[in-house]
Short mmCIF file of C-alpha atoms in Angstrom, two decimals:
data_model
loop_
_atom_site.label_atom_id
_atom_site.label_comp_id
_atom_site.label_asym_id
_atom_site.label_seq_id
_atom_site.Cartn_x
_atom_site.Cartn_y
_atom_site.Cartn_z
CA MET C 733 -52.63 -8.26 35.74
CA LYS C 734 -53.44 -5.32 33.19
CA THR C 735 -50.22 -3.79 34.67
CA LEU C 736 -47.83 -6.53 35.21
CA LEU C 737 -48.10 -7.32 31.07
CA THR C 738 -47.60 -3.69 29.90
CA LYS C 739 -44.16 -3.91 32.05
CA LEU C 740 -43.52 -6.99 30.40
CA ALA C 741 -43.77 -5.51 26.57
CA VAL C 742 -42.08 -2.26 27.57
CA ALA C 743 -39.45 -4.91 28.97
CA ALA C 744 -39.19 -6.53 26.26
CA THR C 745 -39.19 -3.82 23.96
CA LEU C 746 -35.78 -2.23 25.56
CA ALA C 747 -34.97 -5.65 25.61
CA ALA C 748 -35.29 -6.03 21.79
CA PRO C 749 -31.46 -4.21 20.71
CA LEU C 750 -29.79 -6.86 22.79
CA CYS C 751 -31.24 -9.56 21.18
CA ALA C 752 -30.23 -8.57 17.14
CA THR C 753 -27.81 -10.80 15.25
CA ALA C 754 -26.84 -9.57 11.94
CA GLN C 755 -24.74 -11.59 9.57
CA VAL C 756 -21.60 -10.60 8.04
CA SER C 757 -20.17 -12.38 4.91
CA ALA C 758 -17.68 -11.81 2.12
CA SER C 759 -16.60 -14.56 -0.46
CA GLY C 760 -13.95 -14.10 -3.24
CA THR C 761 -12.50 -16.23 -6.40
CA PHE C 762 -8.89 -15.95 -8.22
CA THR C 763 -8.61 -18.01 -11.26
CA ASN C 764 -7.58 -18.23 -15.02
CA PHE C 765 -3.60 -17.98 -14.49
CA SER C 766 -2.01 -16.86 -17.53
CA TYR C 767 1.29 -15.53 -19.07
CA THR C 768 2.73 -14.24 -22.16
CA LEU C 769 6.59 -13.50 -22.97
CA MET C 770 7.52 -10.95 -25.57
CA ASP C 771 11.42 -10.69 -27.33
CA LEU C 772 12.57 -7.41 -26.73
CA LEU C 773 15.34 -8.23 -28.32
CA PRO C 774 14.63 -10.04 -31.46
CA ASN C 775 18.08 -10.39 -33.04
CA ASP C 776 19.95 -11.63 -30.32
CA GLY C 777 19.68 -15.75 -31.40
CA ILE C 778 17.31 -16.25 -28.03
CA ALA C 779 14.11 -17.50 -27.61
CA PRO C 780 11.78 -15.79 -25.29
CA SER C 781 10.48 -18.90 -22.78
CA LEU C 782 9.92 -19.37 -19.28
CA SER C 783 10.89 -22.57 -17.20
CA ILE C 784 10.41 -23.32 -13.51
CA LYS C 785 13.15 -24.71 -11.65
CA PRO C 786 12.37 -26.95 -8.55
CA ARG C 787 12.21 -24.57 -5.22
CA ASN C 788 14.19 -24.74 -2.06
CA PRO C 789 13.20 -28.02 -0.40
CA ASN C 790 12.01 -26.78 3.30
CA PRO C 791 9.52 -23.01 2.77
CA LEU C 792 6.53 -22.72 3.10
CA ALA C 793 5.22 -22.41 -0.15
CA SER C 794 1.54 -22.25 0.27
CA PHE C 795 -1.50 -22.37 2.46
CA ALA C 796 -5.22 -22.28 3.61
CA ARG C 797 -6.40 -20.82 6.28
CA ALA C 798 -9.13 -20.30 8.53
CA ASP C 799 -9.39 -18.41 11.70
CA ILE C 800 -12.91 -17.38 14.42
CA ASN C 801 -12.19 -15.26 17.25
CA GLN C 802 -14.65 -14.29 19.63
CA SER C 803 -14.01 -11.80 22.37
CA GLY C 804 -13.27 -13.47 25.63
CA ALA C 805 -12.91 -16.81 23.92
CA ARG C 806 -9.59 -18.80 22.51
CA THR C 807 -9.06 -18.91 18.33
CA THR C 808 -10.21 -21.60 16.36
CA ARG C 809 -8.08 -22.44 13.69
CA ASP C 810 -7.64 -24.45 10.89
CA ILE C 811 -4.49 -25.09 9.06
CA ASN C 812 -3.60 -26.61 5.81
CA ASP C 813 -0.33 -26.08 4.22
CA ASP C 814 2.24 -27.33 1.73
CA SER C 815 5.53 -27.13 3.08
CA SER C 816 7.43 -30.11 0.59
CA GLY C 817 8.79 -28.34 -1.70
CA ALA C 818 6.94 -29.98 -4.80
CA LEU C 819 5.56 -27.93 -7.40
CA TYR C 820 2.01 -27.51 -7.59
CA SER C 821 1.30 -30.28 -4.44
CA ARG C 822 -2.49 -29.58 -3.81
CA PRO C 823 -5.05 -29.14 -3.40
CA LEU C 824 -5.74 -27.82 0.00
CA ASP C 825 -8.29 -27.02 2.07
CA ALA C 826 -9.06 -25.48 5.37
CA SER C 827 -12.89 -25.71 6.19
CA LEU C 828 -14.24 -24.37 10.05
CA SER C 829 -18.17 -24.04 11.04
CA VAL C 830 -19.34 -22.82 14.82
CA ARG C 831 -22.17 -20.76 15.95
CA GLN C 832 -20.09 -17.84 15.52
CA GLY C 833 -19.69 -18.56 12.18
CA ALA C 834 -18.00 -20.39 8.85
CA VAL C 835 -14.73 -19.93 7.32
CA THR C 836 -13.44 -21.94 4.36
CA SER C 837 -10.76 -21.95 1.86
CA THR C 838 -9.21 -23.30 -1.10
CA ILE C 839 -6.49 -23.85 -3.46
CA SER C 840 -6.56 -26.42 -6.63
CA GLY C 841 -5.40 -27.02 -9.70
CA GLY C 842 -2.09 -29.16 -11.45
CA ASN C 843 -0.37 -26.39 -13.02
CA PHE C 844 0.01 -22.94 -13.19
CA GLN C 845 -2.49 -22.29 -16.23
CA SER C 846 -5.24 -24.03 -13.55
CA LEU C 847 -4.52 -22.69 -10.55
CA ASN C 848 -7.75 -21.69 -8.81
CA PHE C 849 -7.65 -19.89 -5.28
CA ASP C 850 -11.05 -19.66 -3.16
CA ALA C 851 -12.11 -18.10 0.17
CA ALA C 852 -14.94 -17.42 2.14
CA ALA C 853 -16.02 -16.42 5.72
CA SER C 854 -19.02 -15.13 7.27
CA THR C 855 -19.72 -14.44 10.99
CA THR C 856 -23.01 -13.55 12.72
CA GLY C 857 -23.12 -10.54 15.31
CA SER C 858 -24.61 -10.42 18.50
CA ALA C 859 -24.92 -7.93 21.05
CA GLY C 860 -22.72 -8.67 24.03
CA TYR C 861 -19.59 -9.97 21.39
CA ASP C 862 -17.21 -8.60 19.25
CA ARG C 863 -16.77 -11.68 16.33
CA SER C 864 -14.24 -11.80 13.54
CA ALA C 865 -13.85 -14.48 10.59
CA VAL C 866 -10.85 -14.52 8.15
CA ALA C 867 -9.51 -17.05 5.48
CA SER C 868 -6.60 -16.57 2.69
CA THR C 869 -4.78 -18.37 0.60
CA SER C 870 -1.30 -18.08 -0.27
CA MET C 871 1.16 -19.33 -2.26
CA LEU C 872 4.64 -18.91 -3.41
CA ILE C 873 6.06 -20.27 -6.67
CA ASP C 874 9.68 -20.07 -6.59
CA GLU C 875 10.51 -19.47 -8.88
CA PHE C 876 9.88 -19.06 -12.33
CA VAL C 877 13.46 -18.66 -15.17
CA LEU C 878 13.16 -15.72 -17.35
CA SER C 879 15.25 -16.18 -20.60
CA PRO C 880 17.15 -12.48 -21.32
CA GLY C 881 15.66 -9.68 -23.48
CA THR C 882 11.53 -10.88 -22.58
CA GLN C 883 9.07 -9.83 -21.35
CA ILE C 884 7.21 -11.31 -19.16
CA SER C 885 3.35 -10.71 -18.59
CA PHE C 886 1.41 -12.67 -16.08
CA PHE C 887 -2.50 -12.48 -16.00
CA ALA C 888 -5.45 -13.25 -13.52
CA ASP C 889 -9.00 -12.64 -13.01
CA ALA C 890 -10.47 -12.01 -9.55
CA SER C 891 -13.66 -11.13 -8.80
CA GLY C 892 -15.87 -11.53 -5.08
CA SER C 893 -18.73 -9.99 -3.19
CA VAL C 894 -19.12 -8.01 0.60
CA ALA C 895 -22.30 -8.45 2.74
CA THR C 896 -23.43 -7.00 5.39
CA SER C 897 -26.74 -6.23 6.96
CA LEU C 898 -27.96 -3.77 9.81
CA PRO C 899 -30.61 -4.07 11.34
CA ARG C 900 -32.39 -0.81 13.05
CA THR C 901 -32.59 -2.48 16.39
CA ASN C 902 -28.79 -2.59 17.13
CA ARG C 903 -25.82 -1.02 17.61
CA LEU C 904 -23.38 -3.73 15.31
CA ASN C 905 -20.51 -1.93 13.27
CA GLU C 906 -20.05 -4.17 11.15
CA ASP C 907 -17.38 -5.10 8.40
CA ALA C 908 -16.68 -7.18 5.45
CA SER C 909 -13.85 -7.20 2.66
CA ILE C 910 -11.85 -9.10 0.13
CA LYS C 911 -8.59 -8.51 -1.36
CA ALA C 912 -6.32 -10.67 -3.94
CA THR C 913 -2.76 -9.95 -4.91
CA MET C 914 -0.85 -11.24 -7.87
CA ARG C 915 3.45 -9.85 -7.02
CA PHE C 916 6.46 -10.74 -7.76
CA ASP C 917 8.03 -11.22 -4.81
CA GLY C 918 11.44 -9.27 -3.41
CA MET C 919 10.81 -6.51 -6.06
CA LEU C 920 9.85 -3.54 -4.54
CA PRO C 921 7.33 -1.52 -6.73
CA ASP C 922 8.81 2.67 -5.74
CA TRP C 923 11.18 1.00 -8.50
CA TYR C 924 9.13 -1.18 -10.84
CA PRO C 925 5.61 0.17 -10.70
CA ASP C 926 4.22 -2.86 -12.66
CA VAL C 927 5.54 -5.62 -10.01
CA SER C 928 2.58 -6.07 -8.01
CA ALA C 929 -1.76 -5.70 -9.32
CA THR C 930 -4.59 -5.82 -6.32
CA PHE C 931 -8.16 -6.32 -6.50
CA SER C 932 -10.24 -5.67 -3.49
CA LEU C 933 -14.34 -5.02 -2.03
CA THR C 934 -14.70 -3.17 1.34
CA ALA C 935 -18.53 -2.69 2.31
CA PRO C 936 -17.98 0.93 3.89
CA ARG C 937 -18.74 1.88 7.77
CA PHE C 938 -21.61 4.25 7.65
CA THR C 939 -24.36 3.58 4.27
CA SER C 940 -27.21 5.90 2.88
CA ASP C 941 -29.83 3.96 5.05
CA PRO C 942 -28.34 2.12 7.57
CA ASN C 943 -31.56 0.60 7.94
CA LEU C 944 -31.44 -1.46 5.28
CA PRO C 945 -28.69 -4.51 4.33
CA PHE C 946 -25.71 -3.35 1.88
CA SER C 947 -24.17 -6.10 -0.96
CA GLN C 948 -21.48 -5.75 -2.97
CA SER C 949 -19.97 -7.73 -5.84
CA GLY C 950 -16.58 -7.33 -8.59
CA SER C 951 -14.60 -8.27 -10.53
CA GLU C 952 -10.87 -7.85 -12.44
CA ARG C 953 -8.66 -8.96 -14.71
CA LEU C 954 -5.48 -8.25 -13.32
CA SER C 955 -1.94 -7.93 -14.61
CA ILE C 956 1.84 -7.62 -13.35
CA MET C 957 5.25 -7.19 -16.47
CA PHE C 958 8.04 -7.27 -16.08
CA GLN C 959 11.04 -7.18 -18.58
CA ASN C 960 14.82 -8.61 -18.58
CA THR C 961 16.97 -6.23 -20.82
CA GLU C 962 19.93 -7.83 -19.28
CA SER C 963 21.84 -10.59 -20.69
CA SER C 964 21.89 -13.18 -18.38
CA ALA C 965 18.29 -15.60 -17.16
CA ALA C 966 16.30 -13.59 -14.83
CA ASN C 967 14.84 -15.71 -11.31
CA LEU C 968 11.59 -14.38 -10.82
CA LYS C 969 9.37 -15.22 -7.40
CA LEU C 970 5.67 -15.00 -8.13
CA SER C 971 3.85 -14.71 -4.85
CA ILE C 972 -0.26 -15.30 -5.21
CA GLY C 973 -2.39 -14.31 -2.08
CA LEU C 974 -6.46 -14.23 -1.12
CA TRP C 975 -8.00 -13.04 1.80
CA VAL C 976 -11.23 -11.88 2.94
CA SER C 977 -12.73 -11.36 6.20
CA ALA C 978 -15.87 -10.81 8.27
CA ALA C 979 -16.08 -8.85 11.22
CA SER C 980 -18.91 -7.42 13.53
CA VAL C 981 -18.27 -5.46 16.44
CA ASP C 982 -20.70 -4.07 19.56
CA THR C 983 -20.47 -0.92 20.27
CA THR C 984 -23.40 -0.38 22.87
CA PRO C 985 -22.16 1.41 25.67
CA SER C 986 -21.82 -0.59 29.04
CA ALA C 987 -24.93 0.16 31.09
CA SER C 988 -23.84 1.90 34.85
CA PRO C 989 -24.16 -0.51 37.10
CA VAL C 990 -26.52 0.05 39.71
CA PRO C 991 -25.24 0.09 43.26
CA GLU C 992 -26.49 -2.29 45.84
CA PRO C 993 -27.91 -1.64 49.15
CA SER C 994 -24.76 -2.02 51.22
CA THR C 995 -22.67 -0.07 49.12
CA TYR C 996 -25.22 2.36 50.30
CA ALA C 997 -25.10 1.80 53.88
CA MET C 998 -21.58 1.78 53.72
CA LEU C 999 -20.94 4.94 52.27
CA ILE C 1000 -23.73 6.34 54.41
CA GLY C 1001 -21.73 4.85 57.07
CA GLY C 1002 -18.84 6.23 56.29
CA LEU C 1003 -20.31 9.89 55.85
CA ALA C 1004 -21.15 9.01 59.19
CA LEU C 1005 -17.78 8.65 60.95
CA VAL C 1006 -15.97 11.88 58.75
CA ALA C 1007 -18.95 14.29 60.45
CA GLY C 1008 -18.95 12.36 63.73
CA ALA C 1009 -14.28 13.80 63.70
CA ALA C 1010 -15.42 17.01 62.53
CA ARG C 1011 -18.22 17.64 65.72
CA ARG C 1012 -15.44 16.61 67.90
CA LYS C 1013 -12.74 18.85 66.25
CA ARG C 1014 -14.46 21.35 66.64
CA ALA C 1015 -15.33 20.62 70.67
CA ALA C 1016 -12.01 20.41 70.77
CA ARG C 1017 -10.82 23.64 70.20
CA ALA C 1018 -13.67 25.40 71.64
#
C-alpha cells in the first residue's frame, strides 16, 4: 500500500505541469478627442474653420469586434458595425464570454468630442491548447473639411494595461498587447510625418523573474497635425482605432508515443524474414 501511495504521489508531481493555467489580459481606452485650429494666413480674409460633411452612404465606417480562438476549434466571433452612413450612429458593442476567455469592445459618444473607445481581452492558458482573444474598435470619419490657410491638430488620450501570469510549473508562452492609433487616412507618413500617432504596450515574453506575474499600465496624449497651405479647402479622413490582444501558447514538447506490443511483434517478424532470406541466398551461392 505504501508503495502504491508513493507511486501516486510521484505521478501527481509529474502531472502538475499539465494542469497549470495562466491568465493573460489586456485592456485599453481611447477618449478625450479634441482639435485646435491655427490661422496660417491671417491676412487672407478667411477665418479658420472645420466642418463635417456627410460620408458616402455605404462604406463600413465603424465597428466593434470580438474574437476568441483555440487550436482545434472554430473561432468564436461577435461583430457590431455601423454602415448606415449617418454620423455618430452609436453606441456599438461586441462581447464574448466563454470558458477559454472573455472579450469586449465598445464605441460610444454623441459627437466627435465625446467619442469613447473601450476594449478588453483575456484568456486562460492551458496545457495542450493555444488560445487567443482579440478585441478591436475602429472608426473612419469621412470626412472633415478644413478651410484654406489653416493648421489643424487633433488630440486624444490613450491608456491601457497588460498582464501575464507565469507559473513556475508550466511552459506557456504568453502575450498581451494594446495599440491605439489616430491618423489621417490616405496620407503617407513618409512625406508628412505628423499624420499618424500610436500608443502601444506589450508584455515582454521573458522577464527577470519568470515565476512572478507581470503587469504594466501606461497612458499617453496623442496628437496629429496637418497644414492646409492651399487656397482651397482640404478634405481630411480621420481614422481611429483601438486593438487589444491576449494569447497563451503551450510549448511543452509532445511526448514520443510508446510502441504497442503488436508493433514490436511486427518489427521482430520483419527482421526474422529478412534474416531468413539472407540465409537462403547465402546457401544458394554455396
